[in-house]
Coordinates of C-alpha atoms and ligand atoms in Angstrom, one line a residue:
M10 CA 146.3 12.5 165.0
P11 CA 145.8 14.3 161.6
E12 CA 149.1 14.7 159.9
L13 CA 150.1 16.6 156.7
P14 CA 148.0 14.5 154.3
E15 CA 144.9 14.7 156.5
V16 CA 145.3 18.5 157.0
E17 CA 146.0 19.0 153.3
T18 CA 142.8 17.0 152.5
V19 CA 140.8 19.4 154.7
R20 CA 142.5 22.4 153.2
R21 CA 141.6 21.3 149.7
Q22 CA 138.0 20.6 150.6
L23 CA 137.6 23.9 152.6
Q24 CA 139.0 26.2 150.0
P25 CA 136.1 26.1 147.5
L26 CA 133.5 25.9 150.3
I27 CA 134.4 29.0 152.3
A28 CA 136.3 31.3 149.9
G29 CA 134.3 34.5 149.6
R30 CA 131.9 33.5 152.4
E31 CA 131.2 36.2 155.0
I32 CA 131.3 35.4 158.7
V33 CA 128.1 36.6 160.4
G34 CA 128.9 35.2 163.9
F35 CA 131.3 33.1 166.0
K36 CA 130.5 31.3 169.2
L37 CA 132.1 28.7 171.5
L38 CA 130.0 26.0 173.1
P39 CA 130.1 25.6 176.8
G40 CA 133.3 23.9 178.2
A41 CA 135.4 24.8 175.1
E42 CA 137.1 27.9 176.6
R43 CA 140.6 26.4 176.2
L44 CA 140.1 26.3 172.4
L45 CA 140.8 30.0 172.0
R46 CA 143.8 29.9 174.4
G47 CA 142.6 32.6 176.8
R48 CA 140.6 34.8 174.4
S49 CA 136.8 35.1 174.7
D50 CA 134.4 34.1 171.9
A51 CA 132.8 37.6 172.2
E52 CA 136.2 39.2 171.4
I53 CA 136.8 36.8 168.4
D54 CA 133.2 37.3 167.3
S55 CA 133.5 41.1 167.2
Q56 CA 136.7 40.9 165.1
L57 CA 135.4 38.3 162.7
R58 CA 131.9 39.6 162.1
G59 CA 131.7 41.1 158.6
C60 CA 135.0 39.6 157.4
A61 CA 135.1 37.1 154.6
F62 CA 137.3 34.1 154.1
T63 CA 139.6 34.4 151.1
T64 CA 142.0 31.4 150.7
V65 CA 143.0 28.5 152.9
G66 CA 146.6 27.8 153.5
R67 CA 148.5 25.1 155.4
R68 CA 151.9 24.9 157.2
G69 CA 152.8 21.6 158.6
K70 CA 149.7 20.4 160.5
Y71 CA 148.3 23.9 160.8
L72 CA 145.5 25.3 158.7
G73 CA 145.4 29.1 157.9
L74 CA 142.0 30.4 157.0
N75 CA 142.8 33.8 155.5
L76 CA 140.5 36.7 155.9
D77 CA 139.9 39.8 153.7
N78 CA 141.0 42.0 156.6
E79 CA 144.5 40.5 156.2
Q80 CA 144.1 38.5 159.4
V81 CA 144.2 34.7 159.5
V82 CA 142.3 32.1 161.6
V83 CA 144.9 29.5 162.5
V84 CA 143.4 26.1 163.3
H85 CA 145.3 23.2 164.8
L86 CA 143.3 19.9 164.9
R87 CA 145.8 18.3 167.3
M88 CA 144.6 14.8 168.4
T89 CA 141.0 14.5 167.5
G90 CA 139.9 17.8 166.0
S91 CA 137.9 18.1 162.7
L92 CA 136.1 20.8 160.8
R93 CA 132.6 20.3 159.4
F94 CA 130.9 22.4 156.7
R95 CA 127.1 22.1 157.3
P96 CA 123.9 24.0 156.7
R97 CA 122.7 25.6 159.9
G98 CA 119.8 23.2 160.4
Y99 CA 121.9 20.1 160.0
E100 CA 122.0 18.0 163.1
A101 CA 124.6 19.0 165.6
E102 CA 127.7 16.7 165.8
P103 CA 128.6 15.5 169.2
F104 CA 131.6 17.3 170.7
T105 CA 131.1 20.4 168.6
R106 CA 133.2 23.1 170.3
A107 CA 132.9 26.2 168.2
V108 CA 130.8 27.4 165.3
F109 CA 131.5 30.0 162.6
D110 CA 128.2 31.2 161.2
L111 CA 128.5 32.1 157.5
D112 CA 126.3 34.0 155.1
R113 CA 123.6 32.0 153.2
G114 CA 122.9 29.9 156.2
D115 CA 126.0 27.7 156.4
Q116 CA 128.2 26.9 159.3
L117 CA 131.8 25.9 159.8
R118 CA 131.9 23.7 162.9
F119 CA 134.9 22.7 165.0
V120 CA 134.4 19.3 166.4
D121 CA 136.9 17.8 168.9
V122 CA 136.4 14.9 171.3
R123 CA 139.6 15.4 173.3
K124 CA 139.6 19.2 173.4
F125 CA 143.3 19.7 172.5
G126 CA 142.7 21.6 169.3
T127 CA 143.2 25.3 169.1
I128 CA 141.9 28.3 167.1
D129 CA 143.9 31.5 167.0
L130 CA 143.1 34.8 165.2
V131 CA 146.4 36.5 164.3
D132 CA 148.0 38.9 161.7
Q133 CA 150.6 36.3 160.6
M134 CA 150.2 32.6 160.7
E135 CA 153.7 32.2 162.3
E136 CA 152.4 34.0 165.4
A137 CA 150.2 31.0 166.2
M138 CA 152.8 28.3 165.5
P139 CA 156.1 27.1 167.0
E140 CA 159.2 27.1 164.8
L141 CA 158.7 24.5 162.0
G142 CA 161.1 22.8 159.7
P143 CA 160.7 22.7 155.9
E144 CA 157.5 21.7 154.1
P145 CA 158.2 18.2 152.8
L146 CA 156.1 18.5 149.6
S147 CA 157.5 21.9 148.7
D148 CA 160.0 22.5 145.9
D149 CA 162.5 23.7 148.5
F150 CA 162.5 20.3 150.2
T151 CA 165.5 18.7 148.3
P152 CA 167.5 15.7 149.7
E153 CA 170.1 18.3 150.7
A154 CA 167.5 20.4 152.6
M155 CA 166.3 17.2 154.4
W156 CA 169.9 16.4 155.3
Q157 CA 170.5 19.9 156.7
A158 CA 167.6 19.2 159.1
L159 CA 168.9 15.8 160.2
R160 CA 172.7 15.9 160.0
G161 CA 174.5 15.8 163.3
R162 CA 171.5 14.4 165.2
Q163 CA 172.1 11.4 167.3
Q164 CA 168.4 10.7 168.1
P165 CA 166.8 7.8 166.3
I166 CA 165.6 8.6 162.8
K167 CA 162.0 7.9 163.8
A168 CA 162.1 10.5 166.5
A169 CA 163.9 13.0 164.3
L170 CA 161.1 12.7 161.7
L171 CA 158.4 13.4 164.3
D172 CA 160.2 16.5 165.5
Q173 CA 158.3 19.3 163.7
R174 CA 161.4 21.6 164.0
N175 CA 163.2 19.2 161.6
I176 CA 160.5 18.6 159.0
A177 CA 156.9 19.9 159.3
G178 CA 153.8 17.7 159.0
I179 CA 155.1 14.2 159.5
G180 CA 153.5 12.2 162.4
N181 CA 153.5 8.6 163.5
I182 CA 151.7 7.0 160.5
Y183 CA 153.8 8.6 157.8
A184 CA 157.1 8.3 159.7
D185 CA 156.7 4.5 160.0
E186 CA 155.6 4.2 156.4
A187 CA 158.5 6.3 155.0
L188 CA 161.0 4.4 157.0
F189 CA 159.7 1.1 155.7
L190 CA 159.7 2.3 152.1
S191 CA 163.3 3.5 152.5
R192 CA 164.3 0.3 154.3
L193 CA 165.7 2.2 157.2
N194 CA 165.7 0.8 160.8
P195 CA 163.7 3.3 162.9
E196 CA 166.3 3.3 165.6
A197 CA 169.2 4.2 163.4
P198 CA 170.8 7.5 164.5
A199 CA 169.4 10.3 162.2
G200 CA 172.8 11.8 161.6
S201 CA 174.3 8.4 160.5
L202 CA 172.5 8.1 157.1
R203 CA 174.7 7.5 154.1
P204 CA 174.1 9.4 150.9
A205 CA 172.1 6.6 149.2
E206 CA 170.0 6.2 152.4
R207 CA 169.3 9.9 152.5
R208 CA 168.0 9.9 148.9
A209 CA 165.9 6.9 149.6
L210 CA 164.4 8.5 152.7
H211 CA 163.7 11.8 150.9
A212 CA 161.9 10.0 148.1
A213 CA 160.0 7.8 150.6
I214 CA 158.8 10.8 152.7
Q215 CA 157.4 12.5 149.6
Q216 CA 155.8 9.3 148.2
T217 CA 154.1 8.4 151.5
L218 CA 152.8 11.9 152.0
R219 CA 151.6 12.2 148.4
D220 CA 149.9 8.8 148.6
G221 CA 148.2 9.9 151.8
V222 CA 146.9 13.1 150.1
A223 CA 145.8 11.0 147.1
H224 CA 143.8 8.7 149.4
G225 CA 142.1 11.6 151.3
G226 CA 144.2 10.9 154.4
A227 CA 144.2 8.0 156.9
S228 CA 141.3 7.3 159.3
F229 CA 142.5 4.9 161.9
R230 CA 140.4 6.3 164.8
D231 CA 139.2 9.8 164.7
Y232 CA 140.1 11.6 161.5
T233 CA 137.3 12.6 159.2
D234 CA 137.0 15.2 156.5
V235 CA 134.8 18.3 156.3
D236 CA 131.9 16.2 155.2
G237 CA 132.4 13.7 158.1
A238 CA 133.8 11.0 155.7
E239 CA 136.8 8.8 156.4
G240 CA 140.0 8.8 154.3
E241 CA 141.3 5.6 152.7
Q242 CA 145.0 5.7 153.3
Q243 CA 144.6 3.2 156.2
Y244 CA 143.9 0.5 153.6
F245 CA 147.3 1.1 152.0
V246 CA 149.7 1.1 154.9
R247 CA 152.6 -1.3 154.8
V248 CA 153.6 -1.5 158.5
F249 CA 151.7 1.1 160.6
R250 CA 149.5 -0.8 163.1
R251 CA 150.1 -4.1 161.3
T252 CA 151.9 -5.6 164.3
D253 CA 152.3 -9.4 164.0
E254 CA 151.0 -9.4 160.4
P255 CA 153.3 -10.6 157.6
C256 CA 155.3 -8.1 155.7
D257 CA 154.0 -7.6 152.1
D258 CA 157.5 -7.8 150.7
C259 CA 159.2 -10.6 152.7
S260 CA 156.6 -12.3 154.9
A261 CA 158.6 -11.6 158.1
T262 CA 156.4 -10.6 161.1
I263 CA 156.0 -6.9 161.5
R264 CA 157.1 -5.8 165.0
R265 CA 156.0 -3.0 167.3
I266 CA 158.6 -1.2 169.5
I267 CA 158.7 2.1 171.3
V268 CA 161.0 4.7 169.9
G269 CA 161.2 8.1 171.4
G270 CA 158.1 7.3 173.4
R271 CA 156.0 6.5 170.4
A272 CA 154.7 3.2 169.1
T273 CA 156.8 2.2 166.0
H274 CA 156.0 -0.4 163.5
F275 CA 158.6 -2.0 161.2
C276 CA 159.7 -5.1 159.4
P277 CA 162.9 -6.5 161.1
R278 CA 164.0 -8.2 157.8
C279 CA 163.4 -5.3 155.4
Q280 CA 164.6 -2.7 157.9
P281 CA 167.5 -4.5 159.7
V282 CA 169.8 -2.8 162.1
R283 CA 172.7 -1.8 159.9
Q284 CA 176.0 -3.7 160.4
R285 CA 178.9 -1.5 161.3
T286 CA 181.4 -0.9 158.5
R287 CA 184.0 -3.5 158.8
T288 CA 187.4 -2.2 159.9
V289 CA 189.2 -5.6 160.0
K290 CA 190.5 -6.5 156.5
S291 CA 189.2 -9.8 155.1
T292 CA 191.7 -12.6 155.0
R293 CA 189.9 -14.3 152.1
P294 CA 191.7 -14.1 148.8
P295 CA 190.4 -11.5 146.4
R296 CA 187.5 -12.7 144.3
A297 CA 188.3 -13.5 140.7
K298 CA 187.5 -10.6 138.4
N299 CA 185.5 -12.8 136.1
A300 CA 183.7 -15.8 137.3
R301 CA 184.8 -17.7 134.1
D302 CA 188.4 -17.4 135.2
T303 CA 187.8 -19.8 138.1
L304 CA 186.1 -22.3 135.9
K305 CA 188.6 -22.6 133.1
P306 CA 192.1 -24.0 133.7
Ligands
ZN405 ZN1 159.8 -7.3 155.2

């Protein structure tokens, strides 16, 4: 499923391609009625016709294609959706579900094997989205903001990262990678993180997402960009879908478990279950302050 880096890659590609381009028609292909969530393509066509795209925004995994009539086309790629920018005569992609006809003979095509993607035409992007947590690559996403979203939560940290109400845009790939980078066990309760662990997780979330954007997203199965090309982040993952392979850092065998109903990949040695803080006082004598003290008589 496209996550923040994949959707951001699409946003960056689309912006220069469609900015200022007029929509001369919109149509659904047969069988794609669910894409518009109950609205007809004739209705959307009549509203879009003559409008031009201005900028392309993103919130979490949602794209917002802004129009010069102040409305916005909100696109959610969901499982297998992708957008293609093509000249009208370019061969049709299989599973094309909707087509925006643009001026100068170009098309923006929505392609989706599984048909879970959605397109909404609304006045404000929020109208087409559920409540979302903070944007993890924004200036507002400080370690404190991350902790505000996670504190008090007893669910495993892996599940908490996937919940879009906590933090927007993180999916299975980048959650597993961020937990590996921060050396956190995916089943640790989200609200149990200590200050140093929070700082490590915050840094790891931002690093994994930035790396994903820098590599044009990850193409494990379905994700492709607006030109139909694959990203490269799949060549850089440390644990995701590397079950039974050796960990890059310690050579232990990467394991796959299910957390919160989702496949989860981690290194049991780099990401151990944390020992509980000891409450029984040690009976060993206190260690000498300076190692030399124990050597010299
Ligand atoms: Zn390891």
